[in-house]
XYZ file of C-alpha atoms in Angstrom:
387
model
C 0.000 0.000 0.000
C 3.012 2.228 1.063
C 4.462 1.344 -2.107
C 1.903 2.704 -4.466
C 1.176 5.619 -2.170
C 4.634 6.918 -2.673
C 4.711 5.924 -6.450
C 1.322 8.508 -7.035
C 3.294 11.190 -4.937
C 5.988 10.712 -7.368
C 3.930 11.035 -10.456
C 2.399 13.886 -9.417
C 5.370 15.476 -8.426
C 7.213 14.616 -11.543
C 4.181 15.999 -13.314
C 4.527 19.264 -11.632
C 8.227 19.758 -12.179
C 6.782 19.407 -15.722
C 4.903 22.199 -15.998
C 6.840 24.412 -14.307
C 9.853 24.069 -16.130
C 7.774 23.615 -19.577
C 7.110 27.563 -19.978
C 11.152 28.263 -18.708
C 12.250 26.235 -21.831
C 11.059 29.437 -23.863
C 12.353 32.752 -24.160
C 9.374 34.848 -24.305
C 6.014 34.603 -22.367
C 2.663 36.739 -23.188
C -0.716 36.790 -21.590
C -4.174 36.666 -23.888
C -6.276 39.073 -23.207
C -9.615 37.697 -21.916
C -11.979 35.062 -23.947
C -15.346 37.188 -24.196
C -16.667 33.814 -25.941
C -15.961 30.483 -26.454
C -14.965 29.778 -29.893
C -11.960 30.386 -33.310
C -10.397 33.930 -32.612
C -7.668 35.228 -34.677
C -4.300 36.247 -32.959
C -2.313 39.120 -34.753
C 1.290 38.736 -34.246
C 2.670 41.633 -33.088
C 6.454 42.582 -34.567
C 7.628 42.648 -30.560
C 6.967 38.942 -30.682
C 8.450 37.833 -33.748
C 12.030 39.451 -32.383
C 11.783 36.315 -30.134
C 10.631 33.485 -32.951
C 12.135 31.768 -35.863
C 11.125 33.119 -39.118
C 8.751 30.696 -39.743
C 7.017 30.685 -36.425
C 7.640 26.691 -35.651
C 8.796 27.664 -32.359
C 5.944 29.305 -31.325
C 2.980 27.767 -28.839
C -0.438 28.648 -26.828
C -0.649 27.007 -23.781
C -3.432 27.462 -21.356
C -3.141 27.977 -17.609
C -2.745 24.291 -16.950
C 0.313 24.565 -19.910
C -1.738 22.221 -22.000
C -0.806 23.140 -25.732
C -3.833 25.121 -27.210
C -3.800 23.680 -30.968
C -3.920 26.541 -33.890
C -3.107 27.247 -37.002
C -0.859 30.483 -39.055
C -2.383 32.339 -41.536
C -0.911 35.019 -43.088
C -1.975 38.331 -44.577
C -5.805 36.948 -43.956
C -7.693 39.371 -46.403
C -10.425 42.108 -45.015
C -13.406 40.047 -46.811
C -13.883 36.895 -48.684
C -13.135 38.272 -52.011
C -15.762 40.473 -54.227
C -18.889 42.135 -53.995
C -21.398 40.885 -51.541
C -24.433 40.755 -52.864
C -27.539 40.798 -50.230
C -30.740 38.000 -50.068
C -33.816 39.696 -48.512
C -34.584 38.324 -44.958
C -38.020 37.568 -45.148
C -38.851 35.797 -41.770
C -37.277 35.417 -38.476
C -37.886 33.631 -35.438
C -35.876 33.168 -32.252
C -36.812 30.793 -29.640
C -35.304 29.323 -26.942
C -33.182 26.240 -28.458
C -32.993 27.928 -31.729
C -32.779 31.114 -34.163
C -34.563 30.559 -37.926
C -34.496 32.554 -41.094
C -35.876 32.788 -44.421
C -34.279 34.201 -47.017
C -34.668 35.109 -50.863
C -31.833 33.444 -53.436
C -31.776 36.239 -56.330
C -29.886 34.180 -58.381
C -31.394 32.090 -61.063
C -28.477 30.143 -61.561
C -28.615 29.053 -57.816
C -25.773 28.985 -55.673
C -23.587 26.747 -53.856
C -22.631 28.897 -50.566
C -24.248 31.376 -48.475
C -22.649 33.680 -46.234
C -24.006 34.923 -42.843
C -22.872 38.530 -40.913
C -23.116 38.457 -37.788
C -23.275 40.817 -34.996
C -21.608 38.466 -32.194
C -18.077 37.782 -31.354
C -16.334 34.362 -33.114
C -18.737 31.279 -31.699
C -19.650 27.902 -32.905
C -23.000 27.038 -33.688
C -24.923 24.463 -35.884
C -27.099 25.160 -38.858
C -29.568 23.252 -40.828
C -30.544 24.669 -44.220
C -33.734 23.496 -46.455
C -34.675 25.135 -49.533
C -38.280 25.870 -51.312
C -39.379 27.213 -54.093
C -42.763 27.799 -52.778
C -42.077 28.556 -48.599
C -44.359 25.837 -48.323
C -42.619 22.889 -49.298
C -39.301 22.551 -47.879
C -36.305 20.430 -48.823
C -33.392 19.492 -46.472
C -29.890 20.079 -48.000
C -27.103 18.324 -47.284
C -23.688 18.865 -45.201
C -22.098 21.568 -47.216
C -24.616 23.283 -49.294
C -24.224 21.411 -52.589
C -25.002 23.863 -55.360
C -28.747 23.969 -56.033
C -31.295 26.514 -57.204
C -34.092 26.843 -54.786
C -36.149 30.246 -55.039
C -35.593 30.342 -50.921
C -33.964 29.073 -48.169
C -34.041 28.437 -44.353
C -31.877 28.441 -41.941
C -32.363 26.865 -38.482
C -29.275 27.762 -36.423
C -29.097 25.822 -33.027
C -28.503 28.318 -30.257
C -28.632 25.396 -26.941
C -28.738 27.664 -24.677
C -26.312 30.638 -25.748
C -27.401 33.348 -26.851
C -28.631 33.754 -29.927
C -26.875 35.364 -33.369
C -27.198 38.776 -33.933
C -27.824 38.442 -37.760
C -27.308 41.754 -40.157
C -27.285 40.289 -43.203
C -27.209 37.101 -45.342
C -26.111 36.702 -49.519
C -23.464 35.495 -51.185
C -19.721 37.207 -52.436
C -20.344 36.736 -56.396
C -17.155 36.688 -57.305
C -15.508 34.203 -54.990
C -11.900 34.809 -55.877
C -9.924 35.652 -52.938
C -9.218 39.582 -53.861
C -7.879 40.668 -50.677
C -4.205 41.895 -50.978
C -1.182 40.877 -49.168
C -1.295 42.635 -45.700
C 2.039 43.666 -44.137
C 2.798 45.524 -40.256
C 5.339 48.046 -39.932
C 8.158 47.345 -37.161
C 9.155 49.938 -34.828
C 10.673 52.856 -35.892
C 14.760 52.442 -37.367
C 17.493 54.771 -37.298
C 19.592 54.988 -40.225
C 22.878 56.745 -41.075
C 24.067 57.439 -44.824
C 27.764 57.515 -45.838
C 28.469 59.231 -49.174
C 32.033 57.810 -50.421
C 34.125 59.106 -53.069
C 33.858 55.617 -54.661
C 30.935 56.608 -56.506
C 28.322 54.343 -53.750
C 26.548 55.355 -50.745
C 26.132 53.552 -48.276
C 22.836 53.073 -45.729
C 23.160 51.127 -42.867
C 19.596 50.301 -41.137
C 19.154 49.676 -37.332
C 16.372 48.349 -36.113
C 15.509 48.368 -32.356
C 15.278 44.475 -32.133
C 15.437 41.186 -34.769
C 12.409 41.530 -36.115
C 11.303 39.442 -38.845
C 11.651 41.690 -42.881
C 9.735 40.719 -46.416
C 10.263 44.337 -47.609
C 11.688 47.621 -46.736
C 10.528 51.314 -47.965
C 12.364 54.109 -49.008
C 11.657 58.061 -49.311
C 14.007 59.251 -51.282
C 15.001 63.068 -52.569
C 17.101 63.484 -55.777
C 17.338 64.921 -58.507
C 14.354 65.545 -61.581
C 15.125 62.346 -63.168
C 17.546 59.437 -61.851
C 18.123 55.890 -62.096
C 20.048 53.931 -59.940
C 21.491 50.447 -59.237
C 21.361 49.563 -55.582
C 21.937 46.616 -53.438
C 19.982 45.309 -49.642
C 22.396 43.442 -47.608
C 21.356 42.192 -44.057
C 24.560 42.299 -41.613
C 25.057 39.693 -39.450
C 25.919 39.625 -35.121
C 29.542 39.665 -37.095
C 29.256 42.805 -39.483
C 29.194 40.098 -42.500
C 27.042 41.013 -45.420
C 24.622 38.394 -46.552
C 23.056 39.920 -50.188
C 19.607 40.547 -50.150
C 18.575 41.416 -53.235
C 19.425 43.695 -55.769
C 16.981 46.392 -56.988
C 16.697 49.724 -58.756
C 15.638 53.132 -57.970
C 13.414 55.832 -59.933
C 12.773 59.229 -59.302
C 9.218 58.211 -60.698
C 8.120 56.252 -57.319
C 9.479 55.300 -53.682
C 10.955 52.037 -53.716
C 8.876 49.374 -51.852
C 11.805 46.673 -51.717
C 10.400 42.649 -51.310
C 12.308 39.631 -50.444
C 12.131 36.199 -48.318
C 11.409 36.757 -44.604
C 14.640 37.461 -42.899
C 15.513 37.903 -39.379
C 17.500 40.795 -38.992
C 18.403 43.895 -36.683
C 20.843 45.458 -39.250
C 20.547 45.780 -42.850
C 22.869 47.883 -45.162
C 21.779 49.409 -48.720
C 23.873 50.289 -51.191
C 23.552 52.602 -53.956
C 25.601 53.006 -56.870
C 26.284 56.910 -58.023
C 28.401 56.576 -60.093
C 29.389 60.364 -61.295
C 26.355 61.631 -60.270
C 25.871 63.214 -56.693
C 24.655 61.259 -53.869
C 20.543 60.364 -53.379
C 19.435 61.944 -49.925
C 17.371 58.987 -48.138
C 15.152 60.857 -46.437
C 12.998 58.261 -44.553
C 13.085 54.177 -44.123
C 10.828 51.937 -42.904
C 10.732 48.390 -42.437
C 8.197 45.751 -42.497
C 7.093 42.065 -42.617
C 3.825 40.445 -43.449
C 0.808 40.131 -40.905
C 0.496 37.039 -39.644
C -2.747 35.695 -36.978
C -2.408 32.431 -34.983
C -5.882 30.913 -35.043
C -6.982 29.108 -32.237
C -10.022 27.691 -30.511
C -10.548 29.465 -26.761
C -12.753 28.731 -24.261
C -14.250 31.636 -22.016
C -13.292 32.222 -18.698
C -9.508 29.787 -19.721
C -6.749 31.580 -19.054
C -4.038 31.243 -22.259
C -0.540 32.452 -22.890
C 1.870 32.733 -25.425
C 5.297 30.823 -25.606
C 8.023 31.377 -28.025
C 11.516 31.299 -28.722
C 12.839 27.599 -28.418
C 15.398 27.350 -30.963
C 15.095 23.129 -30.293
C 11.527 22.981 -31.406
C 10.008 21.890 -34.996
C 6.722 22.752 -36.175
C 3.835 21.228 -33.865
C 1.259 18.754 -35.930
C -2.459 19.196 -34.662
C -5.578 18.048 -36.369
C -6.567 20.982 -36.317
C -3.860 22.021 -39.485
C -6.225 19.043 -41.645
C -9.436 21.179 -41.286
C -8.252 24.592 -41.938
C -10.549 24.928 -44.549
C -13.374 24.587 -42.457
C -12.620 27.828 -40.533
C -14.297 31.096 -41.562
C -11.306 33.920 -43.037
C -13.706 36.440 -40.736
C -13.270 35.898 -37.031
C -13.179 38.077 -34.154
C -9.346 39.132 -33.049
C -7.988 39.052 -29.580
C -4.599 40.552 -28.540
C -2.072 39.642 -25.713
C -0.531 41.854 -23.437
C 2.556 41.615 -20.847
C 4.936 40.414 -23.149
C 8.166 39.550 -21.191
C 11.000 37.494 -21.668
C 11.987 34.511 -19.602
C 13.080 35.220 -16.034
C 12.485 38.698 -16.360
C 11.509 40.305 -13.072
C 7.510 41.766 -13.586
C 6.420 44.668 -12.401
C 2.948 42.785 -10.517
C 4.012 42.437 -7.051
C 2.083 38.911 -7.651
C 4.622 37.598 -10.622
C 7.408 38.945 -8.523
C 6.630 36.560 -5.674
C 6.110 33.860 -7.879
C 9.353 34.644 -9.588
C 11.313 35.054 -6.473
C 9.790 31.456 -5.157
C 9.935 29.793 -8.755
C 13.295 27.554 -8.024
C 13.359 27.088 -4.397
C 10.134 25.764 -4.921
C 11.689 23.102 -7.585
C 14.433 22.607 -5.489
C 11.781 21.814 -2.531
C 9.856 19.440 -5.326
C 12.978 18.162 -6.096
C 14.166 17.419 -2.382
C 10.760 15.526 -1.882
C 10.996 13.440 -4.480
C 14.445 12.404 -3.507
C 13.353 11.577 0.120
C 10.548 9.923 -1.405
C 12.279 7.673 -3.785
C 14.725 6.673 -0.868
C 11.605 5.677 1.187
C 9.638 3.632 -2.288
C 13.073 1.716 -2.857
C 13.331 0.606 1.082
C 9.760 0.039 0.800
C 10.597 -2.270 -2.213
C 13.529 -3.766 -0.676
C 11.139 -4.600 2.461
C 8.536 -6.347 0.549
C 11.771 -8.447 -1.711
C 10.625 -6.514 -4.846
């Protein structure tokens, strides 16, 4: 009895070694703001955090307050609406009761349609819908998982509330054309400094400092110069070791700022030169850097507590189910920030984190001091009973 006693201590105390040391093997730690409602929010990530990842984000986890791993998915540059112009089906009818919310609607479209899109008032939630179609309001037809195309004169919508509240619906139709129009999205990092060098080489040279590594796909210019010019120039990023590592290679036109695109680097210094030749120097007047948006999309649960956990060089990409159905996940979801972003170790300024930083290792020395002591006692123990 002793025996397996002291093994559960054991397991639970190996268990909670676990998790504390589980959010110590990252460099960064950030707090989610709070879950309004359960269900998929999207999770901008924010330039400050991407000083701390790998370019490609594999090192990068939600965990919740128990530091389970929340699963989600990257998407990046997720456009502002589902491509083209929405085009509006007259609600006719709706009624809300308490397990569910119904609506009929008018299809316009003679050809019929194989999607219909809902806007809703709500934040991101989960809810089931079945959908019949008419073309009298009398007789009604159930439609299948999916909405197969058909070409019904109306439709209905019963969407299961349980017992949430129910959808705030504004509107209902279809995007006619359904070609993903949105354009590529990018954030501007913080603010660089710059210095330019004219030498008497015929080049001049910019070198770029940004404030932290933050990730780069393409770096603007505002340039002044003369009426007309055309020049050669060259993007560089320098490495911890002054090295130059090229770029890409790119010209410049007095007939537009230069918007310069490459492959996401990782980079706090970056070095641009131009070629004068006999002509005077360019005057680079402004630079800005930036990379493209990207959103974590996750799953929450309200009233869960979640957090943020990057920079593990050791880790590879995680694999959740969740990757497989991606499709299935609406491109319009409610966003939710994070806030407190610290690194590892890093003393906070709540009195509360304090103490629990303070108290973090003598604590897992303590844990670790048990466990000793009780291992000594489960091997006598075993020794006792000629295990």
């Amino acid at each position: 009895m002793m025996y397996k006693h002291n093994k559960t201590v054991i397991i639970f105390l190996l268990c909670c070694i676990g998790k504390l040391l589980f959010a110590q093997d990252f460099k960064v730690k950030a707090t989610l703001n709070t879950v309004a409602s359960t269900g998929f929010y999207k999770i901008p990530v924010h330039p400050e955090l991407t000083a701390h990842t790998k370019t490609d984000l594999s090192d990068l986890r939600i965990i919740d307050q128990s530091y389970k791993q929340v699963p989600f998915i990257i998407r990046h540059s997720l456009p502002l609406n589902p491509g083209g112009v929405f085009m509006n089906f007259q609600i006719l009818k709706t009624t809300i009761d308490s397990l569910s919310t119904t609506i009929e609607i008018v299809c316009p479209l003679e050809s019929g349609t194989d999607r219909i899109s809902l806007h809703i008032g709500n934040n991101a939630v989960e809810r089931i819908i079945f959908i019949s179609g008419s073309n009298d309001r009398k007789q009604w037809y159930i439609i299948e998982e999916g909405v197969p195309f058909s070409r019904y004169s109306y439709y209905k919508l019963v969407i299961r509330n349980g017992h949430s509240d129910p959808l705030n619906i504004i509107k209902a139709g279809v995007y006619t054309n359904n070609k993903d129009t949105g354009t590529q999205q990018f954030t501007t990092n913080p603010p660089v400094s710059f210095v330019q060098r004219d030498s008497s080489n015929g080049c001049s040279y910019i070198t770029v400092t940004q404030k932290d590594f933050y990730h780069l796909d393409r770096v603007a210019l505002n340039i002044h110069g003369p009426k007309y010019y055309k020049r050669a120039a060259h993007l560089y990023n320098l490495d911890e070791k002054g090295n130059k590592i090229h770029l890409t290679s790119f010209e410049i036109l007095n007939s537009h700022s230069p918007v310069v695109s490459f492959g996401t680097v990782k980079a706090k210094q970056l070095l641009i030169e131009v070629e004068n030749k006999d002509d005077p120097p360019l005057v680079i007047e402004r630079v800005s850097t930036e990379q493209s948006s990207k959103y974590l999309v996750a799953y929450l649960e309200k009233r869960k507590n979640y957090f943020i956990v990057a920079g593990n060089e050791d880790l590879k990409a995680p694999e959740y189910d969740l990757q497989k159905f991606s499709d299935s996940i609406p491109n319009l979801l409610a966003s939710i920030s994070y806030h407190d972003l610290r690194l590892n170790g890093e003393v906070s300024r709540s009195q509360n984190k304090m103490y629990w930083s303070q108290w973090l290792w003598p604590v897992i020395i303590l844990f670790l001091f048990a466990l000793g002591f009780l291992t000594y006692k489960l091997m006598a123990d075993m020794k006792r009973s000629g295990f």
